[in-house]
């Protein structure tokens, strides 16, 4: 996956932590190369709860690594604060299974 800003491709890593960073933009996971990390306006998504840009996106969910808030990607509805039953269908079954496996209420 290339850097979302400049298109640079990641090379074979050297030993140790990667200088590349992950971020979430438009509720999709993106990579940010070391050169683009120096820019102040990366146009990354921010947590609606705490404002942090330390987000990860996986399995249709976006999670804030700072405060732990989780919400469905492509939606403004937080999972933990949703009221009412989820919509019927496969996505609801998958969400229920993930909640059981991950021990979420």
CSV table of C-alpha atoms in Angstrom, one decimal:
chain,number,residue,atom,x,y,z
A,1,UNK,CA,0.0,0.0,0.0
A,2,UNK,CA,1.5,3.4,-1.0
A,3,UNK,CA,1.5,6.6,1.0
A,4,UNK,CA,-1.9,8.1,0.6
A,5,UNK,CA,-0.4,11.7,0.1
A,6,UNK,CA,2.6,11.2,-2.2
A,7,UNK,CA,2.2,7.7,-3.5
A,8,UNK,CA,5.6,6.5,-2.3
A,9,UNK,CA,5.9,2.8,-1.8
A,10,UNK,CA,7.2,1.2,1.3
A,11,UNK,CA,10.6,-0.5,0.9
A,12,UNK,CA,11.8,-3.7,2.7
A,13,UNK,CA,12.0,-2.8,6.3
A,14,UNK,CA,15.2,-2.7,8.3
A,15,UNK,CA,15.3,-4.1,11.7
A,16,UNK,CA,13.3,-2.3,14.3
A,17,UNK,CA,10.1,-0.3,14.2
A,18,UNK,CA,8.9,1.0,10.8
A,19,UNK,CA,9.1,4.7,10.3
A,20,UNK,CA,5.8,4.6,8.4
A,21,UNK,CA,2.7,5.5,10.3
A,22,UNK,CA,-0.9,4.3,10.0
A,23,UNK,CA,-3.9,6.6,10.0
A,24,UNK,CA,-7.5,6.8,9.1
A,25,UNK,CA,-8.8,9.1,6.4
A,26,UNK,CA,-12.4,9.1,5.2
A,27,UNK,CA,-12.9,6.1,7.5
A,28,UNK,CA,-10.3,4.0,5.6
A,29,UNK,CA,-6.9,2.8,6.8
A,30,UNK,CA,-4.0,4.6,5.1
A,31,UNK,CA,-0.2,4.6,5.4
A,32,UNK,CA,1.8,7.8,5.8
A,33,UNK,CA,5.5,7.9,4.7
A,34,UNK,CA,8.1,9.5,6.9
A,35,UNK,CA,8.4,12.6,4.6
A,36,UNK,CA,4.7,13.3,4.6
A,37,UNK,CA,4.5,12.8,8.4
A,38,UNK,CA,6.4,16.1,8.7
A,39,UNK,CA,3.5,18.0,7.3
A,40,UNK,CA,1.1,19.5,9.8
A,41,UNK,CA,-2.1,19.1,7.8
A,42,UNK,CA,-2.4,15.4,7.0
A,43,UNK,CA,-6.2,15.7,6.6
A,44,UNK,CA,-6.7,12.6,8.8
A,45,UNK,CA,-10.0,11.7,10.5
A,46,UNK,CA,-10.3,12.6,14.2
A,47,UNK,CA,-12.2,11.0,17.1
A,48,UNK,CA,-15.5,12.7,17.7
A,49,UNK,CA,-15.1,12.1,21.4
A,50,UNK,CA,-11.6,13.3,22.2
A,51,UNK,CA,-10.3,14.8,18.9
A,52,UNK,CA,-7.3,12.5,18.6
A,53,UNK,CA,-6.1,11.3,15.2
A,54,UNK,CA,-4.7,8.1,16.6
A,55,UNK,CA,-7.3,5.9,14.9
A,56,UNK,CA,-7.3,2.4,13.5
A,57,UNK,CA,-9.8,0.9,11.1
A,58,UNK,CA,-10.6,-2.8,11.0
A,59,UNK,CA,-13.6,-5.0,10.1
A,60,UNK,CA,-15.8,-2.1,9.3
A,61,UNK,CA,-15.1,-0.3,12.6
A,62,UNK,CA,-13.0,2.7,13.5
A,63,UNK,CA,-11.4,2.7,17.0
A,64,UNK,CA,-9.7,5.6,18.8
A,65,UNK,CA,-6.4,4.4,20.4
A,66,UNK,CA,-6.5,7.4,22.8
A,67,UNK,CA,-9.9,7.1,24.4
A,68,UNK,CA,-11.2,3.7,23.1
A,69,UNK,CA,-14.3,5.0,21.4
A,70,UNK,CA,-15.5,2.6,18.6
A,71,UNK,CA,-17.9,3.4,15.8
A,72,UNK,CA,-19.0,1.8,12.5
A,73,UNK,CA,-17.1,3.0,9.5
A,74,UNK,CA,-19.3,5.0,7.1
A,75,UNK,CA,-21.5,6.0,10.0
A,76,UNK,CA,-21.6,8.5,12.8
A,77,UNK,CA,-23.3,6.1,15.2
A,78,UNK,CA,-21.1,4.9,18.1
A,79,UNK,CA,-21.3,1.1,18.7
A,80,UNK,CA,-21.2,1.4,22.5
A,81,UNK,CA,-23.9,4.2,22.7
A,82,UNK,CA,-26.3,2.9,20.0
A,83,UNK,CA,-30.0,2.7,21.1
A,84,UNK,CA,-32.3,0.2,19.6
A,85,UNK,CA,-31.7,-3.0,17.7
A,86,UNK,CA,-29.2,-3.1,14.8
A,87,UNK,CA,-30.7,-3.3,11.3
A,88,UNK,CA,-31.5,-6.9,10.2
A,89,UNK,CA,-29.2,-8.7,7.8
A,90,UNK,CA,-25.7,-10.2,7.6
A,91,UNK,CA,-23.9,-7.1,9.0
A,92,UNK,CA,-26.0,-7.3,12.2
A,93,UNK,CA,-25.1,-11.0,12.6
A,94,UNK,CA,-21.4,-10.3,12.1
A,95,UNK,CA,-21.5,-7.4,14.6
A,96,UNK,CA,-23.3,-9.6,17.2
A,97,UNK,CA,-20.7,-12.4,16.6
A,98,UNK,CA,-17.8,-9.9,17.0
A,99,UNK,CA,-19.3,-8.5,20.2
A,100,UNK,CA,-19.7,-12.0,21.7
A,101,UNK,CA,-16.1,-13.0,20.7
A,102,UNK,CA,-14.6,-9.7,21.9
A,103,UNK,CA,-16.6,-9.6,25.1
A,104,UNK,CA,-18.4,-6.3,24.3
A,105,UNK,CA,-21.7,-5.5,25.9
